[in-house]
């Protein structure tokens, strides 16, 4: 069905531009037969925390809250003050609503068991991604995945509730704190984007039913690491250059992904010498964006498997990530496979 963004769908308002996020979530609840409204409430909780983090990021320079906090997180990286603040805000929002039983966060070394017997959902979150960009006023983002717990309600949380492949996500999204703030999410029925209107304090539907272009002319990769790339990646990037594609790399995954999703492009973070398994985290970064990509008709792989099929074996597991327009990802994979074959003959 072709959706005219300016016309309401049968439900009355769901796809009309200008619909508030709250109203949209309420209308879309009917996508889930027998839904009790908990997932809807959880999405609202996340949106509220996003508004608070948005306020903090806007004040970052003014309030002297940017910059390093003097601690390192579990990945050995320096935490920024805003990472800490965003983590606290999201933890609070997720633990107060009553829908969540456990949280895993890029900023926490262990699972946070909320001991909430009635919480159906597990959330994996990167509260503030691209945090090295905070101090220099460049876009940053929040990334989240929501899973239904596997073990029965009321029983203690088990690792099987947490270590689910991305294909089990019931919802995923990101918040982009950019030139405007956007929340983009999916519950498996397409992808919709909402823009924050600061004076009203509301997210409004601005990008209904996002569809990624099948191909594009943008490639995003940290070219400073070229000497570490495997042959196939080098060949693919050479091809992008030969075709005069544009190199665009912000160094904030959400921002690079969002641009490529709308305009057509590919983001690549391959294995490197320092990060032999890639840099990005499967649970907090790759899974959510892979779910969104697929829902928008794009693609995500680690070079061997579909990201959503990878069964995690550790919380902070890293993965190579090739994500974006379908034909571009396919072409990158072709180069990777070709170089592997020629290496064996
Ligand atoms: P972070 O979670 O510590 O913020 O790191 C993730 C970020 C991504 O947003 C970005 O795409 C990538 O790291 C950039 O890495 P690099 O500086 O190695 O190119
Ligand atoms: Mg991150």
CSV table of C-alpha atoms and ligand atoms in Angstrom, one decimal:
chain,number,residue,atom,x,y,z
A,1,UNK,CA,0.0,0.0,0.0
A,2,UNK,CA,1.3,3.4,-0.9
A,3,UNK,CA,0.9,5.8,2.0
A,4,UNK,CA,0.3,9.4,1.4
A,5,UNK,CA,1.9,11.1,4.4
A,6,UNK,CA,-0.6,13.9,4.3
A,7,UNK,CA,-3.7,11.7,4.4
A,8,UNK,CA,-4.8,9.9,7.6
A,9,UNK,CA,-5.0,6.1,7.2
A,10,UNK,CA,-8.1,4.0,8.0
A,11,UNK,CA,-7.5,4.4,11.7
A,12,UNK,CA,-8.1,8.1,11.4
A,13,UNK,CA,-4.8,9.8,12.3
A,14,UNK,CA,-2.0,7.3,12.5
A,15,UNK,CA,0.0,8.3,9.5
A,16,UNK,CA,-0.9,12.0,9.2
A,17,UNK,CA,2.1,14.2,9.6
A,18,UNK,CA,1.8,16.2,12.8
A,19,UNK,CA,0.3,13.3,14.8
A,20,UNK,CA,1.9,13.3,18.3
A,21,UNK,CA,4.0,10.3,19.2
A,22,UNK,CA,1.7,9.5,22.1
A,23,UNK,CA,-1.3,9.4,19.8
A,24,UNK,CA,0.5,7.4,17.2
A,25,UNK,CA,1.6,4.8,19.8
A,26,UNK,CA,-1.9,4.5,21.0
A,27,UNK,CA,-3.3,4.0,17.5
A,28,UNK,CA,-0.6,1.5,16.6
A,29,UNK,CA,-1.3,-0.6,19.7
A,30,UNK,CA,-4.0,-2.4,17.6
A,31,UNK,CA,-1.1,-3.9,15.5
A,32,UNK,CA,-0.7,-6.2,18.5
A,33,UNK,CA,-3.8,-8.3,19.1
A,34,UNK,CA,-4.4,-8.7,22.9
A,35,UNK,CA,-1.8,-6.1,23.7
A,36,UNK,CA,-2.1,-4.9,27.2
A,37,UNK,CA,-0.5,-1.5,26.5
A,38,UNK,CA,2.7,-2.2,28.4
A,39,UNK,CA,4.9,-1.9,25.3
A,40,UNK,CA,3.2,1.3,24.4
A,41,UNK,CA,3.9,2.6,27.9
A,42,UNK,CA,7.5,1.5,27.7
A,43,UNK,CA,7.9,3.4,24.4
A,44,UNK,CA,6.4,6.5,26.1
A,45,UNK,CA,8.8,6.1,29.0
A,46,UNK,CA,11.7,6.0,26.6
A,47,UNK,CA,10.4,9.1,24.8
A,48,UNK,CA,10.2,11.0,28.1
A,49,UNK,CA,13.8,10.1,29.0
A,50,UNK,CA,14.8,11.2,25.5
A,51,UNK,CA,13.3,14.6,26.1
A,52,UNK,CA,15.3,15.0,29.3
A,53,UNK,CA,18.5,13.9,27.6
A,54,UNK,CA,17.8,16.3,24.8
A,55,UNK,CA,17.5,19.1,27.3
A,56,UNK,CA,20.8,18.1,28.9
A,57,UNK,CA,22.6,17.8,25.5
A,58,UNK,CA,21.4,21.2,24.5
A,59,UNK,CA,22.8,22.6,27.7
A,60,UNK,CA,26.1,20.7,27.5
A,61,UNK,CA,28.3,23.6,26.7
A,62,UNK,CA,26.5,26.1,28.9
A,63,UNK,CA,26.2,24.1,32.1
A,64,UNK,CA,29.8,22.9,32.0
A,65,UNK,CA,28.6,19.3,32.0
A,66,UNK,CA,30.4,18.2,28.8
A,67,UNK,CA,33.8,16.6,28.9
A,68,UNK,CA,35.2,13.6,30.6
A,69,UNK,CA,33.9,12.4,33.9
A,70,UNK,CA,37.2,10.9,35.0
A,71,UNK,CA,35.9,7.4,35.0
A,72,UNK,CA,36.2,4.6,32.4
A,73,UNK,CA,33.3,2.4,31.5
A,74,UNK,CA,33.5,-1.4,31.2
A,75,UNK,CA,34.9,-1.2,27.7
A,76,UNK,CA,37.9,0.8,29.0
A,77,UNK,CA,36.7,4.0,27.3
A,78,UNK,CA,36.6,7.3,29.0
A,79,UNK,CA,33.1,8.1,30.1
A,80,UNK,CA,31.8,11.6,29.3
A,81,UNK,CA,29.6,13.3,31.9
A,82,UNK,CA,26.7,13.2,29.5
A,83,UNK,CA,27.1,9.5,29.1
A,84,UNK,CA,26.6,9.1,32.8
A,85,UNK,CA,23.7,11.5,32.9
A,86,UNK,CA,21.9,9.8,29.9
A,87,UNK,CA,22.5,6.4,31.5
A,88,UNK,CA,20.9,7.6,34.8
A,89,UNK,CA,17.9,9.2,33.0
A,90,UNK,CA,17.2,6.1,30.9
A,91,UNK,CA,17.7,3.7,33.9
A,92,UNK,CA,15.2,5.7,35.9
A,93,UNK,CA,12.6,5.9,33.1
A,94,UNK,CA,12.9,2.2,32.4
A,95,UNK,CA,12.8,1.1,36.0
A,96,UNK,CA,9.9,3.2,37.2
A,97,UNK,CA,7.3,2.2,34.6
A,98,UNK,CA,6.9,-1.4,35.7
A,99,UNK,CA,7.0,-2.9,32.2
A,100,UNK,CA,10.7,-3.9,32.4
A,101,UNK,CA,12.3,-6.7,34.3
A,102,UNK,CA,16.0,-6.3,33.3
A,103,UNK,CA,18.2,-3.7,31.5
A,104,UNK,CA,21.5,-4.1,29.9
A,105,UNK,CA,23.4,-0.9,29.1
A,106,UNK,CA,26.6,-0.1,27.2
A,107,UNK,CA,27.6,1.9,30.3
A,108,UNK,CA,27.0,-0.9,32.9
A,109,UNK,CA,29.2,-4.0,33.2
A,110,UNK,CA,26.4,-6.3,34.4
A,111,UNK,CA,22.8,-7.0,33.8
A,112,UNK,CA,20.5,-4.8,35.9
A,113,UNK,CA,17.9,-7.0,37.4
A,114,UNK,CA,15.0,-4.8,38.4
A,115,UNK,CA,13.5,-7.7,40.5
A,116,UNK,CA,10.2,-6.7,38.9
A,117,UNK,CA,8.1,-9.8,38.8
A,118,UNK,CA,5.5,-8.4,36.5
A,119,UNK,CA,7.9,-6.9,34.0
A,120,UNK,CA,7.6,-8.6,30.6
A,121,UNK,CA,10.3,-6.8,28.8
A,122,UNK,CA,14.1,-6.7,28.7
A,123,UNK,CA,15.8,-3.5,27.3
A,124,UNK,CA,19.3,-3.2,25.8
A,125,UNK,CA,20.4,0.4,25.5
A,126,UNK,CA,23.3,2.6,24.5
A,127,UNK,CA,22.1,5.7,26.3
A,128,UNK,CA,24.5,8.1,24.5
A,129,UNK,CA,26.3,6.9,21.5
A,130,UNK,CA,29.0,8.9,19.7
A,131,UNK,CA,29.9,10.5,23.0
A,132,UNK,CA,33.3,11.7,21.8
A,133,UNK,CA,31.3,14.2,19.8
A,134,UNK,CA,29.6,15.8,22.7
A,135,UNK,CA,32.3,18.4,23.4
A,136,UNK,CA,32.4,19.5,19.8
A,137,UNK,CA,28.7,20.0,19.3
A,138,UNK,CA,28.2,17.2,16.8
A,139,UNK,CA,25.2,14.9,16.6
A,140,UNK,CA,24.9,12.1,19.1
A,141,UNK,CA,22.3,9.4,19.7
A,142,UNK,CA,20.5,6.9,21.9
A,143,UNK,CA,19.9,3.4,20.7
A,144,UNK,CA,17.5,0.9,22.2
A,145,UNK,CA,16.2,-2.7,21.7
A,146,UNK,CA,13.2,-4.2,23.5
A,147,UNK,CA,12.8,-8.0,23.9
A,148,UNK,CA,10.1,-10.0,25.6
A,149,UNK,CA,11.5,-12.1,28.4
A,150,UNK,CA,11.7,-15.8,27.6
A,151,UNK,CA,11.3,-17.3,31.1
A,152,UNK,CA,7.9,-17.2,32.9
A,153,UNK,CA,6.7,-14.0,34.6
A,154,UNK,CA,7.5,-14.0,38.3
A,155,UNK,CA,10.6,-16.3,38.0
A,156,UNK,CA,14.1,-15.0,38.4
A,157,UNK,CA,15.7,-13.4,35.3
A,158,UNK,CA,18.0,-15.8,33.4
A,159,UNK,CA,20.7,-15.2,30.9
A,160,UNK,CA,18.4,-16.6,28.1
A,161,UNK,CA,16.1,-13.6,28.7
A,162,UNK,CA,19.0,-11.3,27.9
A,163,UNK,CA,21.1,-13.2,25.3
A,164,UNK,CA,18.4,-13.3,22.5
A,165,UNK,CA,19.3,-12.8,18.9
A,166,UNK,CA,18.2,-9.5,17.3
A,167,UNK,CA,15.4,-11.3,15.4
A,168,UNK,CA,13.6,-11.6,18.7
A,169,UNK,CA,13.3,-7.8,19.2
A,170,UNK,CA,9.7,-6.6,19.6
A,171,UNK,CA,10.7,-3.0,19.1
A,172,UNK,CA,13.8,-1.0,18.5
A,173,UNK,CA,14.7,2.6,17.9
A,174,UNK,CA,17.0,5.5,18.2
A,175,UNK,CA,17.0,9.1,19.2
A,176,UNK,CA,19.1,11.5,17.1
A,177,UNK,CA,20.2,14.6,19.0
A,178,UNK,CA,21.1,16.6,15.8
A,179,UNK,CA,20.2,19.8,14.2
A,180,UNK,CA,16.7,18.8,15.4
A,181,UNK,CA,16.0,15.9,17.7
A,182,UNK,CA,14.3,12.9,16.2
A,183,UNK,CA,13.0,9.6,17.5
A,184,UNK,CA,12.8,6.8,15.0
A,185,UNK,CA,11.4,3.4,15.9
A,186,UNK,CA,9.8,0.2,14.7
A,187,UNK,CA,7.7,-2.5,16.3
A,188,UNK,CA,8.1,-4.7,13.3
A,189,UNK,CA,5.4,-2.9,11.2
A,190,UNK,CA,7.6,-0.5,9.3
A,191,UNK,CA,9.6,2.4,10.6
A,192,UNK,CA,8.3,5.8,11.6
A,193,UNK,CA,10.2,9.0,12.5
A,194,UNK,CA,9.1,11.8,14.9
A,195,UNK,CA,10.7,15.2,15.2
A,196,UNK,CA,10.8,17.0,18.6
A,197,UNK,CA,9.1,20.4,18.7
A,198,UNK,CA,10.9,22.0,21.6
A,199,UNK,CA,8.4,24.8,22.3
A,200,UNK,CA,5.6,22.3,22.7
A,201,UNK,CA,7.7,19.6,24.3
A,202,UNK,CA,6.3,16.9,21.9
A,203,UNK,CA,7.5,14.5,19.3
A,204,UNK,CA,5.4,14.8,16.1
A,205,UNK,CA,5.3,12.3,13.2
A,206,UNK,CA,7.4,13.8,10.5
A,207,UNK,CA,8.7,10.8,8.6
A,208,UNK,CA,5.9,8.2,8.2
A,209,UNK,CA,6.7,4.7,6.9
A,210,UNK,CA,10.4,5.3,6.1
A,211,UNK,CA,11.7,3.4,3.1
A,212,UNK,CA,15.4,3.2,2.5
A,213,UNK,CA,16.5,3.7,-1.1
A,214,UNK,CA,17.7,0.4,-2.6
A,215,UNK,CA,21.0,2.0,-3.5
A,216,UNK,CA,22.8,5.2,-2.9
A,217,UNK,CA,25.9,7.2,-3.4
A,218,UNK,CA,27.3,7.7,0.1
A,219,UNK,CA,29.8,5.5,1.9
A,220,UNK,CA,30.6,5.9,5.6
A,221,UNK,CA,33.7,4.4,7.1
A,222,UNK,CA,36.7,5.5,9.2
A,223,UNK,CA,39.2,5.7,6.3
A,224,UNK,CA,42.0,6.4,8.8
A,225,UNK,CA,42.0,2.7,9.6
A,226,UNK,CA,42.4,1.6,5.9
A,227,UNK,CA,45.7,-0.1,6.6
A,228,UNK,CA,43.9,-2.5,9.0
A,229,UNK,CA,41.1,-3.4,6.5
A,230,UNK,CA,40.9,-6.8,4.9
A,231,UNK,CA,41.3,-6.9,1.1
A,232,UNK,CA,37.6,-7.1,0.3
A,233,UNK,CA,36.8,-3.9,2.2
A,234,UNK,CA,39.6,-2.1,0.4
A,235,UNK,CA,38.3,-3.2,-3.0
A,236,UNK,CA,34.8,-2.2,-2.2
A,237,UNK,CA,35.8,1.3,-1.0
A,238,UNK,CA,38.0,1.6,-4.2
A,239,UNK,CA,34.9,0.8,-6.2
A,240,UNK,CA,32.9,3.5,-4.3
A,241,UNK,CA,35.6,6.0,-5.1
A,242,UNK,CA,35.8,4.9,-8.8
A,243,UNK,CA,32.0,5.6,-8.9
A,244,UNK,CA,32.6,9.0,-7.4
A,245,UNK,CA,30.5,8.3,-4.4
A,246,UNK,CA,30.5,10.8,-1.5
A,247,UNK,CA,32.5,9.9,1.6
A,248,UNK,CA,30.5,11.0,4.7
A,249,UNK,CA,31.6,10.0,8.2
A,250,UNK,CA,30.4,11.7,11.3
A,251,UNK,CA,31.7,9.2,13.8
A,252,UNK,CA,28.3,9.1,15.4
A,253,UNK,CA,26.7,5.8,14.3
A,254,UNK,CA,23.1,7.1,14.8
A,255,UNK,CA,23.7,10.2,12.7
A,256,UNK,CA,25.6,8.3,9.9
A,257,UNK,CA,23.0,5.6,9.9
A,258,UNK,CA,20.0,8.0,9.8
A,259,UNK,CA,21.5,10.0,6.9
A,260,UNK,CA,22.1,6.9,4.9
A,261,UNK,CA,18.7,5.5,5.7
A,262,UNK,CA,17.0,8.5,4.3
A,263,UNK,CA,19.4,9.3,1.4
A,264,UNK,CA,20.7,5.9,0.4
A,265,UNK,CA,24.2,4.8,1.5
A,266,UNK,CA,26.2,2.3,3.4
A,267,UNK,CA,28.0,2.4,6.8
A,268,UNK,CA,30.9,0.1,7.4
A,269,UNK,CA,32.8,-0.7,10.6
A,270,UNK,CA,34.9,-3.7,9.8
A,271,UNK,CA,37.4,-5.7,12.0
A,272,UNK,CA,40.6,-3.7,12.6
A,273,UNK,CA,43.9,-4.3,14.4
A,274,UNK,CA,42.7,-2.8,17.6
A,275,UNK,CA,39.2,-4.2,17.3
A,276,UNK,CA,39.5,-7.6,15.6
A,277,UNK,CA,35.8,-8.3,16.1
A,278,UNK,CA,34.8,-4.8,15.0
A,279,UNK,CA,34.2,-1.9,17.4
A,280,UNK,CA,30.4,-1.8,17.7
A,281,UNK,CA,28.4,-3.7,20.2
A,282,UNK,CA,25.9,-6.3,19.0
A,283,UNK,CA,23.4,-5.8,21.8
A,284,UNK,CA,23.4,-2.1,22.2
A,285,UNK,CA,24.1,-0.8,18.7
A,286,UNK,CA,24.0,-3.3,15.8
A,287,UNK,CA,20.8,-5.2,16.7
A,288,UNK,CA,18.5,-2.2,17.0
A,289,UNK,CA,19.8,-0.5,13.8
A,290,UNK,CA,19.7,-3.8,11.9
A,291,UNK,CA,16.0,-4.3,12.9
A,292,UNK,CA,15.2,-0.8,11.7
A,293,UNK,CA,17.2,-1.2,8.5
A,294,UNK,CA,15.3,-4.4,7.6
A,295,UNK,CA,12.0,-2.9,8.4
A,296,UNK,CA,12.8,0.0,6.1
A,297,UNK,CA,13.9,-2.4,3.3
A,298,UNK,CA,17.7,-2.0,3.9
A,299,UNK,CA,20.2,-4.6,5.1
A,300,UNK,CA,22.7,-5.4,7.9
A,301,UNK,CA,25.4,-8.0,8.1
A,302,UNK,CA,28.6,-8.7,9.9
A,303,UNK,CA,30.1,-9.8,6.6
A,304,UNK,CA,29.2,-13.5,7.1
A,305,UNK,CA,25.7,-13.5,8.7
A,306,UNK,CA,22.6,-11.4,9.0
A,307,UNK,CA,23.1,-9.3,12.2
A,308,UNK,CA,19.7,-10.3,13.4
A,309,UNK,CA,20.6,-14.0,13.3
A,310,UNK,CA,23.6,-13.7,15.6
A,311,UNK,CA,23.1,-15.4,19.0
A,312,UNK,CA,25.1,-13.3,21.5
A,313,UNK,CA,27.5,-15.1,23.8
A,314,UNK,CA,28.5,-12.2,25.9
A,315,UNK,CA,26.9,-8.9,27.0
A,316,UNK,CA,29.4,-6.5,25.5
A,317,UNK,CA,30.1,-8.6,22.4
A,318,UNK,CA,31.4,-6.6,19.5
A,319,UNK,CA,30.6,-7.2,15.8
A,320,UNK,CA,31.7,-5.9,12.4
A,321,UNK,CA,28.8,-4.0,10.9
A,322,UNK,CA,27.9,-3.4,7.3
A,323,UNK,CA,24.5,-1.7,7.2
A,324,UNK,CA,22.5,0.4,4.7
A,325,UNK,CA,21.0,0.3,1.3
A,326,UNK,CA,20.4,-3.3,0.2
A,327,UNK,CA,22.3,-3.2,-3.1
A,328,UNK,CA,25.3,-1.5,-1.5
A,329,UNK,CA,25.6,-4.0,1.3
A,330,UNK,CA,25.2,-6.9,-1.2
A,331,UNK,CA,28.1,-5.4,-3.3
A,332,UNK,CA,30.3,-5.0,-0.2
A,333,UNK,CA,29.7,-8.6,0.7
A,334,UNK,CA,30.5,-9.7,-2.8
A,335,UNK,CA,33.9,-8.1,-2.5
A,336,UNK,CA,34.5,-9.6,0.9
A,337,UNK,CA,33.6,-13.1,-0.3
A,338,UNK,CA,35.6,-12.7,-3.5
A,339,UNK,CA,38.7,-11.7,-1.6
A,340,UNK,CA,38.3,-14.7,0.7
A,341,UNK,CA,38.1,-17.1,-2.3
A,342,UNK,CA,41.2,-15.5,-4.0
A,343,UNK,CA,43.1,-15.8,-0.7
A,344,UNK,CA,42.5,-19.5,-0.6
A,345,UNK,CA,43.6,-20.3,-4.2
B,1,LIG,P1,30.8,4.9,21.5
B,1,LIG,O1,29.7,3.9,21.9
B,1,LIG,O2,32.0,4.8,22.5
B,1,LIG,O3,30.2,6.2,21.4
B,1,LIG,O4,31.4,4.4,20.1
B,1,LIG,C1,30.6,4.1,19.1
B,1,LIG,C2,30.9,5.1,18.0
B,1,LIG,C3,29.9,5.1,16.9
B,1,LIG,O5,28.9,6.1,17.1
B,1,LIG,C4,30.7,5.6,15.7
B,1,LIG,O6,30.2,5.2,14.5
B,1,LIG,C5,32.0,4.9,15.9
B,1,LIG,O7,32.1,4.7,17.3
B,1,LIG,C6,33.2,5.7,15.5
B,1,LIG,O8,34.4,5.0,15.8
B,1,LIG,P2,35.8,5.5,15.2
B,1,LIG,O9,36.1,6.8,16.0
B,1,LIG,O10,36.7,4.4,15.5
B,1,LIG,O11,35.6,5.7,13.8
B,2,LIG,MG1,28.0,3.3,21.6
